Coordinates of C-alpha atoms and ligand atoms in Angstrom, one line a residue:
X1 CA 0.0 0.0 0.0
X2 CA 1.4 3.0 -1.1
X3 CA 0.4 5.8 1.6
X4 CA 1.3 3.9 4.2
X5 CA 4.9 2.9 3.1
X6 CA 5.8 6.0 2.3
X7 CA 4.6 7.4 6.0
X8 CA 7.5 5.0 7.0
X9 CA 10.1 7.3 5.8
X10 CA 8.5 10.6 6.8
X11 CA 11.2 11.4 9.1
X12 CA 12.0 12.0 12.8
X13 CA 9.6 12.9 15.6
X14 CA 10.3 16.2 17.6
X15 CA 11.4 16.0 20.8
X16 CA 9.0 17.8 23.4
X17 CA 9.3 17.3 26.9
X18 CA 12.8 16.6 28.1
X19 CA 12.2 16.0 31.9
X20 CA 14.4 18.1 34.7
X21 CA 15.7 15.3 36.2
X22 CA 16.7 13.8 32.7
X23 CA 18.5 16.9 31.9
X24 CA 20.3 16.8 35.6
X25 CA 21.3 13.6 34.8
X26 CA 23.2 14.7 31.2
X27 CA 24.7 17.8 33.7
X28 CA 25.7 14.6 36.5
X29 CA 27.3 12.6 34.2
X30 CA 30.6 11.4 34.1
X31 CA 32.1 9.3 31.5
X32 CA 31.6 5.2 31.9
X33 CA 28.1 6.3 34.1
X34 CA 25.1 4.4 33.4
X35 CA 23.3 5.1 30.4
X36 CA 19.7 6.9 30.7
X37 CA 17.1 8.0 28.4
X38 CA 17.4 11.3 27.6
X39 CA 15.4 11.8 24.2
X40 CA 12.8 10.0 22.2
X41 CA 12.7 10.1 18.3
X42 CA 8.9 8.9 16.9
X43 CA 9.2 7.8 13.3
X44 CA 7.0 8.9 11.5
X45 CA 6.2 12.7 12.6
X46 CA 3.4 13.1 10.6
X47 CA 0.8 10.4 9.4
X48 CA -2.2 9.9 7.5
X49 CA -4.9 7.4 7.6
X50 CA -7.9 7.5 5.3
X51 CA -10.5 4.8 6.1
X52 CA -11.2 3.2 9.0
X53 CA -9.4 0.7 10.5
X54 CA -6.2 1.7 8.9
X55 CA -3.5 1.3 10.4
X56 CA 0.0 3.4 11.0
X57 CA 3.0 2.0 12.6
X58 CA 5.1 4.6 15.2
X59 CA 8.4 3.3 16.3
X60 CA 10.5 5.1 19.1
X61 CA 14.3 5.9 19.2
X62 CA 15.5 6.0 22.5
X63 CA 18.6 7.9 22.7
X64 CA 21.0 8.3 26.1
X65 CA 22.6 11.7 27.8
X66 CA 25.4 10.9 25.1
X67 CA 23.6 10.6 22.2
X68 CA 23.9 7.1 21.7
X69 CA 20.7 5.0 20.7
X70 CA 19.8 2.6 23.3
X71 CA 17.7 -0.9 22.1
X72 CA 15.5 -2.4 24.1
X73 CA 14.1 0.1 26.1
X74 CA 10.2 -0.3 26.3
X75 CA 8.4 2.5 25.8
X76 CA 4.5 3.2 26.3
X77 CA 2.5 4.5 23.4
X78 CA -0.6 6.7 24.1
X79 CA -3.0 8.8 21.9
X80 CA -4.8 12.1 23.0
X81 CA -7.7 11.4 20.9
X82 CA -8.5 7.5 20.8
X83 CA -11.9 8.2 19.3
X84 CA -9.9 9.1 16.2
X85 CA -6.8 6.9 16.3
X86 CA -6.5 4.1 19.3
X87 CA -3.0 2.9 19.6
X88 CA -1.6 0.3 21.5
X89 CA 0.4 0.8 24.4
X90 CA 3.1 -1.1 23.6
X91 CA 3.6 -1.8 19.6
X92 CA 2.8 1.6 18.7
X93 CA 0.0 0.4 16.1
X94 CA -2.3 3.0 15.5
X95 CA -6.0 2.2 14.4
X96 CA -8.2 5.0 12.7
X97 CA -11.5 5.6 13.7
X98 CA -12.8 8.3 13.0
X99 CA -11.9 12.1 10.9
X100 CA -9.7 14.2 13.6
X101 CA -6.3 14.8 14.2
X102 CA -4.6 13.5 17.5
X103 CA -1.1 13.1 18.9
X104 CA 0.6 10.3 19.3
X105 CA 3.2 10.1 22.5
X106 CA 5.9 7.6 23.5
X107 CA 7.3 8.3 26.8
X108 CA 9.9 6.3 29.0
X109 CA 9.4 7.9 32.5
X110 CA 9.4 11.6 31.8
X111 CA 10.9 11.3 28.4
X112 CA 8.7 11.5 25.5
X113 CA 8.4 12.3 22.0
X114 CA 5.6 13.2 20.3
X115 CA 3.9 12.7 16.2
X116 CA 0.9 14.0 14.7
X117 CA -1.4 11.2 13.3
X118 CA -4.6 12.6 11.3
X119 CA -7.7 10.7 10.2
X120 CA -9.7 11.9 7.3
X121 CA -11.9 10.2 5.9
X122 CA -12.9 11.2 2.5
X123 CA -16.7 11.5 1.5
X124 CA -18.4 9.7 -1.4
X125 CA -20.3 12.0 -3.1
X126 CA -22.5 11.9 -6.3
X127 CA -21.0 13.9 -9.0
X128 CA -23.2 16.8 -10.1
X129 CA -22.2 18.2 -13.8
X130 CA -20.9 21.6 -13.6
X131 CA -20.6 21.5 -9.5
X132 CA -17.2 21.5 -7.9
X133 CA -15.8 18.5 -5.4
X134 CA -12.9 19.3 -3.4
X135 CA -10.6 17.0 -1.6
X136 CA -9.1 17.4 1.8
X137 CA -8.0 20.9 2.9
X138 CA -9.2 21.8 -0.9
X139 CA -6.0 21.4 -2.3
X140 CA -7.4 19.4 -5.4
X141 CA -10.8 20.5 -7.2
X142 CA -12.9 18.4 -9.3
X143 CA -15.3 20.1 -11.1
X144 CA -17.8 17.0 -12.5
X145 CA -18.8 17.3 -16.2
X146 CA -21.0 15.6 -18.1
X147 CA -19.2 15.7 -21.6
X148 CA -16.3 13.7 -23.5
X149 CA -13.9 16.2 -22.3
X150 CA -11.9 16.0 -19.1
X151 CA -8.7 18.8 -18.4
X152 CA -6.2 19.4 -15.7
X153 CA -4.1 21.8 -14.8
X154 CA -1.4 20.7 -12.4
X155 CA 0.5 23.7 -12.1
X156 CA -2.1 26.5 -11.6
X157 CA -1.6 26.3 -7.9
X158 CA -1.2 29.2 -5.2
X159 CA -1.7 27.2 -1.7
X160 CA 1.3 26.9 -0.1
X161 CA 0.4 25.4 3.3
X162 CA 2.8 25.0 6.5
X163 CA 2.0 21.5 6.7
X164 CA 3.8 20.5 3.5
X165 CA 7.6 21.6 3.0
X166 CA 9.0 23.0 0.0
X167 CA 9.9 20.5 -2.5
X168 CA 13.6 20.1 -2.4
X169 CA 14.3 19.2 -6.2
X170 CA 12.8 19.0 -9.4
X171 CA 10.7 22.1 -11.0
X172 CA 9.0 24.4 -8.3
X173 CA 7.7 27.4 -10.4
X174 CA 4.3 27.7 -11.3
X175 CA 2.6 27.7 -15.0
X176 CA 1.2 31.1 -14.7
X177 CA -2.7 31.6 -15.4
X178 CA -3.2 28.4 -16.1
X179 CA -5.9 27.7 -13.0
X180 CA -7.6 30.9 -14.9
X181 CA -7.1 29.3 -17.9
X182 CA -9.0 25.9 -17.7
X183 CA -11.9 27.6 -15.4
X184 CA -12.3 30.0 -19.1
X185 CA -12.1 26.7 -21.2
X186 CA -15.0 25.3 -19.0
X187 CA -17.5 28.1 -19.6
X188 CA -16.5 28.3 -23.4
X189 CA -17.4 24.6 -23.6
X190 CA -20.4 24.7 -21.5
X191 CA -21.4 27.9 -23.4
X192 CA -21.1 26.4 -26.6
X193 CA -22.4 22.9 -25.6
X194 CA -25.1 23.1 -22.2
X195 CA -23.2 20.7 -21.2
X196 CA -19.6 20.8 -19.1
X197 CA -16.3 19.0 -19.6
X198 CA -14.4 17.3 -16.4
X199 CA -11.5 19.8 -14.8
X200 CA -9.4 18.9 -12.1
X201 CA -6.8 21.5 -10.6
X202 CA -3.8 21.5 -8.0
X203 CA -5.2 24.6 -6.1
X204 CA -1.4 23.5 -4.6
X205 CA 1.9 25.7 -5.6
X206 CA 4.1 23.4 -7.5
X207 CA 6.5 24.4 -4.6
X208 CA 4.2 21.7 -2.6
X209 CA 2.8 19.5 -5.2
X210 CA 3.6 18.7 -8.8
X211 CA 0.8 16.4 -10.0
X212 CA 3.0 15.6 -13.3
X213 CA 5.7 13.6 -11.9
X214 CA 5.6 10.2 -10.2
X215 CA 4.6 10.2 -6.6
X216 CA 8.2 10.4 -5.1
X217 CA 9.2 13.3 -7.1
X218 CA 5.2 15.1 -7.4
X219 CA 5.2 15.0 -3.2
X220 CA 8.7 14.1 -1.9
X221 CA 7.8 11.8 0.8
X222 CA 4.9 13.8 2.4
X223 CA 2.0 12.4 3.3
X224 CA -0.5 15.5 2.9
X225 CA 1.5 16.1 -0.3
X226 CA 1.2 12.2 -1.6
X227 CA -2.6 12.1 -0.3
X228 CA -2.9 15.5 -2.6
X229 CA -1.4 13.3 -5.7
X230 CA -3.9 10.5 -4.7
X231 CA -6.6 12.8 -5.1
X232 CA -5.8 14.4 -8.4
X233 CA -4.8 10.9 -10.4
X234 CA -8.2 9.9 -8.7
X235 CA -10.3 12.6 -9.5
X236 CA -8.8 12.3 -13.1
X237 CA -9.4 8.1 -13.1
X238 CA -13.3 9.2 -11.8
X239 CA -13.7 11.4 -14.9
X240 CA -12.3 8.6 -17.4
X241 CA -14.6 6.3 -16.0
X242 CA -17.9 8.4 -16.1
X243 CA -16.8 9.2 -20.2
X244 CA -16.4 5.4 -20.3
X245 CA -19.3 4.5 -19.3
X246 CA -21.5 7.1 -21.1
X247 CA -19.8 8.0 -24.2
X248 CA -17.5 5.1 -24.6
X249 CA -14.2 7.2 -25.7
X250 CA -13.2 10.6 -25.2
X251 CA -10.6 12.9 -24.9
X252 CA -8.0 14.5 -22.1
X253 CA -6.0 17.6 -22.1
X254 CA -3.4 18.1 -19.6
X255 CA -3.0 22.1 -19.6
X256 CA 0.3 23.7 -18.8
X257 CA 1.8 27.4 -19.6
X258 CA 5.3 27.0 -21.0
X259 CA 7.8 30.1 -20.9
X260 CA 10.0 29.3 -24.4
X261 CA 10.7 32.5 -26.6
X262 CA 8.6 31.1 -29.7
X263 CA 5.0 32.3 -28.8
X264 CA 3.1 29.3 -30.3
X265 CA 1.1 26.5 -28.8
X266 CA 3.0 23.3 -27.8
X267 CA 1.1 20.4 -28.4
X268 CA 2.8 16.7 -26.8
X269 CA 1.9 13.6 -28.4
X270 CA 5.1 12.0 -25.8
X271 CA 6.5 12.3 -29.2
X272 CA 10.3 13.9 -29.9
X273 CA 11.4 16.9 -31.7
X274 CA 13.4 13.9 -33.5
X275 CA 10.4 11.8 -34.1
X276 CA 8.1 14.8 -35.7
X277 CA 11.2 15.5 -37.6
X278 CA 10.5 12.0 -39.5
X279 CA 8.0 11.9 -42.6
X280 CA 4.6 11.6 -42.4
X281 CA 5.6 8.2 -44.0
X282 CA 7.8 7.1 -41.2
X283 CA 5.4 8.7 -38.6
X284 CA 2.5 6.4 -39.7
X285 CA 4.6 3.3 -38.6
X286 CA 3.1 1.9 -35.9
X287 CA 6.7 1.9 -33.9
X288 CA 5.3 6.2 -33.3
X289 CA 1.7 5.3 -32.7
X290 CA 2.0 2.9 -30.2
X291 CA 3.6 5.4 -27.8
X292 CA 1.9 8.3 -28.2
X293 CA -0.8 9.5 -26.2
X294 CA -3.3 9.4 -29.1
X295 CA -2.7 5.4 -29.5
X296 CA -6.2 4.5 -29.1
X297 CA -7.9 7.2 -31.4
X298 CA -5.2 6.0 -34.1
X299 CA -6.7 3.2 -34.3
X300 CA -9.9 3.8 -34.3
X301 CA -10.0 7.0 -36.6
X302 CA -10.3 7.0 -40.6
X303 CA -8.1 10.0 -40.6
X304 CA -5.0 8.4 -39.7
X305 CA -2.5 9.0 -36.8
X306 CA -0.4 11.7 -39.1
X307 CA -3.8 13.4 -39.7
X308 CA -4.7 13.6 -36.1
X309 CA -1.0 14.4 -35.2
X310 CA -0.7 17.4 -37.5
X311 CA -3.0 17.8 -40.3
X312 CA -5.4 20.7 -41.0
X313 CA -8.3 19.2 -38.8
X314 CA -5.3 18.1 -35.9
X315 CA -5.5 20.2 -32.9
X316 CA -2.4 21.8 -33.9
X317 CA -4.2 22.5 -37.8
X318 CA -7.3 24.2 -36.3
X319 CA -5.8 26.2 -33.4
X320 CA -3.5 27.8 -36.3
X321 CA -6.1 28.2 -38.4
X322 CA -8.2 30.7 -35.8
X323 CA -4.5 32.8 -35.1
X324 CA -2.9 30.7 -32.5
X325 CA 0.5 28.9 -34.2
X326 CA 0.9 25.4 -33.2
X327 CA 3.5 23.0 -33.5
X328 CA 2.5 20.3 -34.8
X329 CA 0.3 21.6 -37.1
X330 CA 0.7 21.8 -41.3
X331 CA 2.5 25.0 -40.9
X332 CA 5.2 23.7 -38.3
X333 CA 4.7 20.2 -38.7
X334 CA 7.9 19.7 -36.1
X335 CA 9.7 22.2 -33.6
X336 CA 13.1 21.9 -35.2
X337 CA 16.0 22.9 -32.7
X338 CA 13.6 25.0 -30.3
X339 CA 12.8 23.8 -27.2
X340 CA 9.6 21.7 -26.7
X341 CA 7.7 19.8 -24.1
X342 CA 6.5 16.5 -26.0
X343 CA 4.2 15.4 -22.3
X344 CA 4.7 14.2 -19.0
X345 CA 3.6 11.9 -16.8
X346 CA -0.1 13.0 -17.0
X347 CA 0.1 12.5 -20.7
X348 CA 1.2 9.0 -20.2
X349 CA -0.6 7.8 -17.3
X350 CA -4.0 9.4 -18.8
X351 CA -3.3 9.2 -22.0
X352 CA -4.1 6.4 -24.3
X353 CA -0.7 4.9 -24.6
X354 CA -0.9 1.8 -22.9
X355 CA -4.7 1.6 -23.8
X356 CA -7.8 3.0 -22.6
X357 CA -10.4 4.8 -24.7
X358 CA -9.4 8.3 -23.8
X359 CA -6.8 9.2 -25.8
X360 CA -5.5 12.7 -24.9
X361 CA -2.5 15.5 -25.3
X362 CA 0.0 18.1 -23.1
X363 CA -1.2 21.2 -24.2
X364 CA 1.7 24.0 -23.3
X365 CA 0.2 27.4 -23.3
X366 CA 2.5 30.3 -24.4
X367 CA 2.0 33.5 -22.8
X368 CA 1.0 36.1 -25.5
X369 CA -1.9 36.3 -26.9
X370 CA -3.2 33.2 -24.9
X371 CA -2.5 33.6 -21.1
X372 CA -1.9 37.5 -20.9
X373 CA -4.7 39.0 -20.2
X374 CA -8.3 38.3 -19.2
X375 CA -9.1 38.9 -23.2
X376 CA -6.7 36.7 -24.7
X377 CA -8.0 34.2 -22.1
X378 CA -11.5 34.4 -23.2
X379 CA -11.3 34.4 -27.0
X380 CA -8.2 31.4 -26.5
X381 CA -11.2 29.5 -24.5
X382 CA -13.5 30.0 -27.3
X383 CA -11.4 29.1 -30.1
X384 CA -10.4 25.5 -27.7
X385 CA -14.4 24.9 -27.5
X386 CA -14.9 25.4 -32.0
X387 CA -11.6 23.5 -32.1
X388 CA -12.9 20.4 -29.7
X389 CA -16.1 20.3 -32.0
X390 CA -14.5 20.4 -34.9
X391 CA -12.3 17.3 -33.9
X392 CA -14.7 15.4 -32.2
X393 CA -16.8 15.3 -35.0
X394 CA -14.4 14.7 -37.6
X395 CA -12.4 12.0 -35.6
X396 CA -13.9 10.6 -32.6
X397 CA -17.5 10.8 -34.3
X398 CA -18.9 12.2 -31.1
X399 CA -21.0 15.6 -32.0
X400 CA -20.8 18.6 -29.5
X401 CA -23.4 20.6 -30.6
X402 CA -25.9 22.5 -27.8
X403 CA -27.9 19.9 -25.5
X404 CA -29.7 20.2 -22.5
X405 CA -27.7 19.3 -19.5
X406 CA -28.2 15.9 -18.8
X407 CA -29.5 14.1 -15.9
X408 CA -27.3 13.4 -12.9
X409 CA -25.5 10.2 -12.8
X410 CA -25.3 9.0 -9.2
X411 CA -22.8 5.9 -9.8
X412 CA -20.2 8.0 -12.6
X413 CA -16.9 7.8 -11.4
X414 CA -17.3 8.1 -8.0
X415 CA -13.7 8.6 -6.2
X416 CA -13.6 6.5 -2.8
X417 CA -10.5 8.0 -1.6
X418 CA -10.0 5.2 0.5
X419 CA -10.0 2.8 -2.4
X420 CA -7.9 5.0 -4.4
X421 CA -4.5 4.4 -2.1
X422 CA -4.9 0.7 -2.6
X423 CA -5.9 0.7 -6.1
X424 CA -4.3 4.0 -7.8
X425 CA -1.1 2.3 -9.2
X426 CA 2.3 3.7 -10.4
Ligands
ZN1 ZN1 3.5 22.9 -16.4

């Protein structure tokens, strides 16, 4: 189980009471003395469980006036609040019961250390098109749609809560109006179409959270942080499911805002620069279709994968047809030497690569003409909502003409968050 492993490594208890006569002791000392306990280290310092009966292990370092760690020294656990987590006295085994937060203690006479252990246990709601879903703390959004469509926007975020630390490595800045961005591309698509496509957002600063990397690298080995990540892929998972079920296919854009001097829409396939390079030819092998993130809608398209890569009725074709340059498109059917982002791990892991019916893209946002301005963002949004019509009619043979919002759909996707830490894999 993923959560709770990774609690394991969460790091070092704080130290909080450090008794009088313990401290006389270290003052007493002389060297070859008997060894006392002097401090108490609880592994992990922080914990999360998120369904009953879960349970989180605590260990205890004891450590002596000289710093030295002494084994065997039995130590009694205890919990402030066993109504939310019980624990027992002596394995440090901690059992949620209920939503709360309560503190964990190991003492040894008057030496103790303490951890925080929180239970929350996610509800299970039914998804209401157009209405937003928040998980814990509201650092992940869902807003439930009833369309083919589902986008995210990892790195939108401005929370930046005590609770999590900064991430250490990897990117930290943020992709700026991109949480404006994809709440504009919603009301174009609902205004064009009654009906509303699935978004999910990091509310999170990428300094906490970076939804596009694998776990270890999105949350860095906090729990808050890798529940956070739970949420989003699971939110994400919930939407792919309710377009299973009711439309059979569909399509997923993972929206970012990239910062490269060529002001033109990057569009990632989890293709190369060296593999758009090739001829359409070459491209058409199935060695270039079978990892990209459109593998699925290849095959199931008369267009053809070059076609849906970077002909006129591509993404890439009809976004540079309404005055925002794309590559790939006809006109700039590769990027050439400039940088590009081809997709991440969103791309791949929601994606249609390795299967699935929801075959999807990276879409990188430049900043003129797109992000800048509360006007570029609204006639951007538009041209995305023609542009989805356009290609969902021509290629996934779904038509997103006006409709009355559709009945609510009490068993689409819902997310048990306490499911998703068993079954959300890697
Ligand atoms: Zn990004």
């Amino acid at each position: 189980m993923i959560l709770r492993d990774s609690l394991a490594s969460s790091g070092q208890g704080r130290v909080v009471a450090l008794g009088v006569a313990a401290a006389l002791a270290v003052l007493a000392c002389g060297d070859g003395g008997p060894a006392s306990p002097t401090r108490l280290d609880v592994s992990p310092s922080v914990g999360l469980l998120t369904s009953v009966g879960t349970m989180q292990k605590f260990t205890a370092q004891v450590v002596d006036e000289r710093g030295a760690s002494m084994a065997g020294v039995s130590v009694a656990w205890s919990s402030s609040n066993p109504s939310v987590a019980a624990i027992d006295a002596s394995t440090g085994v901690a059992t949620a019961q209920q939503t709360g937060v309560t503190t964990i203690t190991a003492a040894v006479g008057t030496v103790s250390g303490e951890a925080l252990l929180e239970v929350y246990l996610p509800l299970e709601p039914s998804y209401i098109p157009g209405q937003a879903y928040f998980g814990r703390r509201q650092y992940i959004e869902y807003v439930a749609g009833d369309l083919p469509i589902i986008v995210s926007a990892p790195h939108g975020g401005y929370e930046e809560p005590l609770e999590i630390p900064d991430r250490t490595w990897g990117t930290t800045s943020r992709d700026r109006q991109t949480q404006e961005l994809i709440r504009v591309i919603g009301a174009a698509i609902h205004d064009r179409t009654g009906r509303h496509p699935h978004l999910v957002v990091s509310r999170l600063h990428r300094s906490k959270l970076d939804p596009n990397r694998d776990i270890d690298e999105a949350a860095q080995g906090n729990p808050f942080a890798e529940w956070a990540w739970n949420e989003f892929h699971g939110f994400i998972e919930a939407a792919e499911q309710a377009v299973e079920e009711e439309y059979g296919k569909g399509f997923y854009i993972d929206l970012h805002g990239h910062g490269h001097d060529i002001q033109r829409l990057e569009l990632g396939y989890l293709l190369s620069a060296t593999d758009l390079a090739r001829s359409d030819a070459e491209l058409a092998q199935p060695e270039y279709v079978d990892r990209s993130s459109i593998h699925t809608l290849a095959g199931e398209a008369a267009s053809g994968f070059v076609a849906l890569l970077r002909g006129p009725t591509s993404l890439g074709g009809l976004l540079a047809e309404r005055g925002f340059p794309s590559v790939p498109s006809p006109a700039q059917p590769d990027p050439g030497w400039q940088p590009y982002f081809s997709g991440g791990y969103n791309t791949r892991r929601h994606g249609s690569r390795d299967g699935g019916a929801v075959s999807g893209v990276q879409l990188e946002a430049n900043w003129q003409g797109v992000r800048d301005s509360a006007g570029s963002r609204d006639t951007f949004a538009a041209a995305l909502a023609e542009v989805l019509a356009i290609f969902f009619s021509a290629h996934i043979g779904v038509e997103l003409t006006y409709a009355a919002p559709m009945a609510t759909h009490s068993e689409w996707g819902r997310f048990h968050g306490t499911e998703s830490a068993l079954h959300i894999g890697r």
